[in-house]
Coordinates of C-alpha atoms in Angstrom, one line a residue:
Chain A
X1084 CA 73.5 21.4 3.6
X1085 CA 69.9 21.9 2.9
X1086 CA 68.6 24.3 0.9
X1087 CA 65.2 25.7 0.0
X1088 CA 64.2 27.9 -3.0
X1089 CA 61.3 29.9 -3.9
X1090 CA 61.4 30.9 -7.3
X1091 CA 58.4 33.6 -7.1
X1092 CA 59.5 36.8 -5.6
X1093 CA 55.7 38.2 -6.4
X1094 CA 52.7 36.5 -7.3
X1095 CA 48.4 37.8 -7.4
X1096 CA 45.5 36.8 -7.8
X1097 CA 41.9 38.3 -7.8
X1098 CA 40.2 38.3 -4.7
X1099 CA 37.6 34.5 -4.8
X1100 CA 40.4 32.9 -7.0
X1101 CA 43.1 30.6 -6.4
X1102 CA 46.6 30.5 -6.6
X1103 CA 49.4 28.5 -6.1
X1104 CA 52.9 29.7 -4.7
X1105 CA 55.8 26.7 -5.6
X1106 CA 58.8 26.0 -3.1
X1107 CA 61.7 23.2 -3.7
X1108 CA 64.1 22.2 -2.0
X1109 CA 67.4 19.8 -1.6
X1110 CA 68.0 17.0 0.8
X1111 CA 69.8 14.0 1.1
X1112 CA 67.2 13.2 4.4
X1113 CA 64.4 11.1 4.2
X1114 CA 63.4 12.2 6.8
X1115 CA 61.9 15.8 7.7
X1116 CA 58.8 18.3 7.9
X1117 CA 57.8 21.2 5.4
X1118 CA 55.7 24.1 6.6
X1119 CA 54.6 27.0 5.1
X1120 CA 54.5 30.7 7.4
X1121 CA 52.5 33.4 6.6
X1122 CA 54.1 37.1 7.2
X1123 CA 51.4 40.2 7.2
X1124 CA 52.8 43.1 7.5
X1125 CA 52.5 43.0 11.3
X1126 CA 55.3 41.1 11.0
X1127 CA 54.2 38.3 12.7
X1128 CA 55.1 35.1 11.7
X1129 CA 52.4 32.3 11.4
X1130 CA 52.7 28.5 10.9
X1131 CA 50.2 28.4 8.0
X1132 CA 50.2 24.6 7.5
X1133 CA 53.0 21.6 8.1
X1134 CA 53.5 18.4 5.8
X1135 CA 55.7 15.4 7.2
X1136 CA 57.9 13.8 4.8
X1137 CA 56.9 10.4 6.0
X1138 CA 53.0 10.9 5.6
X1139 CA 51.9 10.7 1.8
X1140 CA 48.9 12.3 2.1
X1141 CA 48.9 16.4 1.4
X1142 CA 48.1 18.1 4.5
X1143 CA 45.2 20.5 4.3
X1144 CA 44.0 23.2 6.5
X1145 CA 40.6 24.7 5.3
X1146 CA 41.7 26.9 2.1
X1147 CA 45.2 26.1 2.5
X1148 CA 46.2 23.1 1.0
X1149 CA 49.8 21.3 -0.4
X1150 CA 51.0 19.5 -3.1
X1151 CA 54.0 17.6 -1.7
X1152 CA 56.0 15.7 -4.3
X1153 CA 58.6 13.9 -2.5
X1154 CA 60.7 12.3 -5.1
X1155 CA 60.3 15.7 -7.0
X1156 CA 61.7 17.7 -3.8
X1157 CA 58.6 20.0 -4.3
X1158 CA 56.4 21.4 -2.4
X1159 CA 53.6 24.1 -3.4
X1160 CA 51.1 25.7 -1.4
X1161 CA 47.5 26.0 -2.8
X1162 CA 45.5 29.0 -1.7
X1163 CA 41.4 28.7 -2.3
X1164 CA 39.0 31.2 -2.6
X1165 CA 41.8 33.8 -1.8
X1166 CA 41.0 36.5 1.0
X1167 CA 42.2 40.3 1.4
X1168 CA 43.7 39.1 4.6
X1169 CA 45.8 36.4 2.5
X1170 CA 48.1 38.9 1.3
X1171 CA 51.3 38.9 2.8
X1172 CA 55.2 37.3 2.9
X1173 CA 55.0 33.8 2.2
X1174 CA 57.7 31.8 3.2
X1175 CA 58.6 27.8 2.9
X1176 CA 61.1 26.2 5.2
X1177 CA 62.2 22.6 6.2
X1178 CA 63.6 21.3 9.5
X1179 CA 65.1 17.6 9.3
X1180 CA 63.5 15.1 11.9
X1181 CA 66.0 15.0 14.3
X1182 CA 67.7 18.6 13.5
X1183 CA 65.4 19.7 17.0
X1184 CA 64.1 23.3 16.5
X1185 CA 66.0 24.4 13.4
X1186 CA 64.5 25.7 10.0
X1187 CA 66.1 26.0 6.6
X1188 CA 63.5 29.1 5.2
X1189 CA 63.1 29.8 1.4
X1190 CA 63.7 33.3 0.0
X1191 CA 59.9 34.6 0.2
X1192 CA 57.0 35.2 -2.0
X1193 CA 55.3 38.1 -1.8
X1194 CA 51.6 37.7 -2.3
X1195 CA 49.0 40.4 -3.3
X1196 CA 44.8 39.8 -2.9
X1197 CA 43.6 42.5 -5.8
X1198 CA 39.6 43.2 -5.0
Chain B
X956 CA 50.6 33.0 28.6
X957 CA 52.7 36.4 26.7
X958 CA 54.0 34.0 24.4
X959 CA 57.6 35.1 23.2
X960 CA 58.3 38.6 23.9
X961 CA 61.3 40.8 22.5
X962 CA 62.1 43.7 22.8
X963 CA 63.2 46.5 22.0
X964 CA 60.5 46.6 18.8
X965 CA 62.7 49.3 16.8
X966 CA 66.4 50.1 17.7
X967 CA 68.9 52.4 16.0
X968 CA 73.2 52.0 16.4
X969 CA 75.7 53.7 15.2
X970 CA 79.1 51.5 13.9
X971 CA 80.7 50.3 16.9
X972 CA 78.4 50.4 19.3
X973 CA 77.2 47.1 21.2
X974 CA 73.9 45.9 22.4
X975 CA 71.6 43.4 23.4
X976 CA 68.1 42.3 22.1
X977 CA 65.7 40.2 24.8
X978 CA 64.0 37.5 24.1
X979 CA 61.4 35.6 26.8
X980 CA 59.3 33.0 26.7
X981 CA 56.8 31.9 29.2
X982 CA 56.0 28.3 27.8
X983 CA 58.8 26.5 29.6
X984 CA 59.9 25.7 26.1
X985 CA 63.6 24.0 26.1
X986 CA 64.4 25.2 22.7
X987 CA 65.0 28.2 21.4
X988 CA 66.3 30.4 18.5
X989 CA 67.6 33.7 16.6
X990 CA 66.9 34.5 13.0
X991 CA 67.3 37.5 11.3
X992 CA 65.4 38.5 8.4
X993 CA 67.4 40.4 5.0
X994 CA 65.0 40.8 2.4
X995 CA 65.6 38.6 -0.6
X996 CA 66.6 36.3 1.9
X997 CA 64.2 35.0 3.9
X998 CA 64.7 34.2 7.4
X999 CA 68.4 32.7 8.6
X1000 CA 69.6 30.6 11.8
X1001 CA 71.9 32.8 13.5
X1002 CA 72.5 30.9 17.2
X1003 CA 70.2 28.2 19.2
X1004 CA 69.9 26.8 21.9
X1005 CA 68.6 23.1 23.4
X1006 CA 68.2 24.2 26.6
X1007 CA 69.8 26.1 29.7
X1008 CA 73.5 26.6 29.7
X1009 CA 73.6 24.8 25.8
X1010 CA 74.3 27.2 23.2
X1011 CA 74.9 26.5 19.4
X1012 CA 75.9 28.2 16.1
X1013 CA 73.4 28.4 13.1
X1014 CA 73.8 29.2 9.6
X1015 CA 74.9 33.0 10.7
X1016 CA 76.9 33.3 14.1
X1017 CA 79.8 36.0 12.9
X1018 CA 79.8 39.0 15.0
X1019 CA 76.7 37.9 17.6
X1020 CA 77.1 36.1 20.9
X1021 CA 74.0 34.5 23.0
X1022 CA 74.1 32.8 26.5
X1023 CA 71.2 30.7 28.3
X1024 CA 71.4 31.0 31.9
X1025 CA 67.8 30.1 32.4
X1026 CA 65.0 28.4 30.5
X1027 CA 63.1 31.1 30.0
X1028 CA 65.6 33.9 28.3
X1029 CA 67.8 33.9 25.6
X1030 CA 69.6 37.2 24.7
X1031 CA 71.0 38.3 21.8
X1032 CA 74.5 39.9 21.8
X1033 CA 76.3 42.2 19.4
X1034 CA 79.6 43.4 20.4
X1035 CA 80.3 46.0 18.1
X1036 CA 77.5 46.7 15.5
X1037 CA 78.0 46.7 11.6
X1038 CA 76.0 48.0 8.5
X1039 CA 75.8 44.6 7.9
X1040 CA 73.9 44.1 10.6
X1041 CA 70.9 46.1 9.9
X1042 CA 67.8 43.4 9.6
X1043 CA 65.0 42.4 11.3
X1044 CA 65.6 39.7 13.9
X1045 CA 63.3 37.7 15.0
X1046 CA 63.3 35.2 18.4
X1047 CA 61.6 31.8 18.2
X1048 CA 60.9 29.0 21.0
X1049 CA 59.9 25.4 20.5
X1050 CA 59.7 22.0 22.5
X1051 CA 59.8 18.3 21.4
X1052 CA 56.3 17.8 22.7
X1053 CA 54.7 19.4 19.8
X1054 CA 57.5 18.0 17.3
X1055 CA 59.0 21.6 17.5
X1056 CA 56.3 23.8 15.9
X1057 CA 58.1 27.4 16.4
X1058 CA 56.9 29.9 18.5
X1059 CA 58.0 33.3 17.5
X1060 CA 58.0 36.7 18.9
X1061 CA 57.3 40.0 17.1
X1062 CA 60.7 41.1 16.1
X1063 CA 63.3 43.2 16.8
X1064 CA 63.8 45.5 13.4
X1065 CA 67.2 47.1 14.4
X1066 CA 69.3 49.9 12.1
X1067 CA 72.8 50.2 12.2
X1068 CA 74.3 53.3 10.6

């Protein structure tokens, strides 16, 4: 079964300054997607950014960018210029290619934007 | 388009009692899903579903049932309520069109006492 593990229950950072939350996780696939949702306390949640396993390149999506280590199973999110807005639940999760709709979610890190 | 809508929002059981949470989508999306959400835990697969009249188990079934008699519903049954059932559950629809990016709906945070 796949798991997925984030290690940071709580993480800040000063508002303008970036920060990086980590996220690993175990699979004997090769093939899959990574993605990274964003909880406020709206409780919405929000697809913040998605990385395929196949694609080398980190996906980026204007301050949100990741560092996908395949061979590492890692896979952190990097936050730029943080925002007040930023603060929230962060949570990773992995779906196997051909697993259709289902995600795997990691535990949660809670992020705080200090002004 | 209302997206995925669930309700109740807030709900409150005592032991014993049984219930079901709604979930609708209006993007003719053949897949859907229940988590629920414990803190410490993140979010967890309780049933899915591929389509009308399919229906699977996720990471969580015990002590919730779920049907799919049309595309665009997918309720969520608990037959007799538990303390251990107090979370926040959340509703989610996808299709293979957009390689399954979820959809999810507001939540459902329900108390069992």
């Amino acid at each position: 079964a796949q798991t997925v593990t984030q290690s940071q229950p709580e993480m800040s950072v000063q508002e303008a300054e970036t920060v990086t939350l980590s996220c690993t996780y175990d699979t004997s696939e090769s093939d899959y997607y990574l993605f990274w949702y964003k909880q406020p306390p709206s409780r919405q949640m929000i697809l913040v950014i998605r990385q395929e396993a196949y694609k080398q390149q980190n996906a980026t999506e204007n301050r949100f960018s990741v560092n996908f280590q395949k061979a590492a199973k890692s896979f952190s999110l990097k936050i730029s210029d943080s925002q007040l807005g930023d603060a929230a639940m962060y949570f990773c999760a992995y779906r196997r290619r051909t697993s259709g709709s289902r995600l795997t979610f990691g535990e949660g890190t809670q992020l705080t934007v200090n002004p | 388009n209302a997206g995925v809508t669930q309700t109740p929002k807030f709900q409150v059981l005592k032991t014993g009692q049984s219930m079901t949470l709604q979930c609708a989508q209006d993007m003719n999306h053949e897949y859907m899903s229940w988590y629920r959400q414990d803190p410490g835990m993140g979010l967890r697969l309780i049933h899915y579903s591929v389509g009308a009249g399919i229906t699977d188990q996720g990471e969580v079934p015990n002590g919730y049932n779920v049907s799919r008699s049309t595309t665009e519903d997918f309720p969520l049954r608990l037959l007799s309520a538990a303390p251990s059932q107090t979370s926040v559950y959340f509703c989610a629809s996808s299709y293979a069109g957009n390689s399954y990016e979820q959809y999810f709906g507001p939540g459902t945070r329900l108390t069992v006492t």
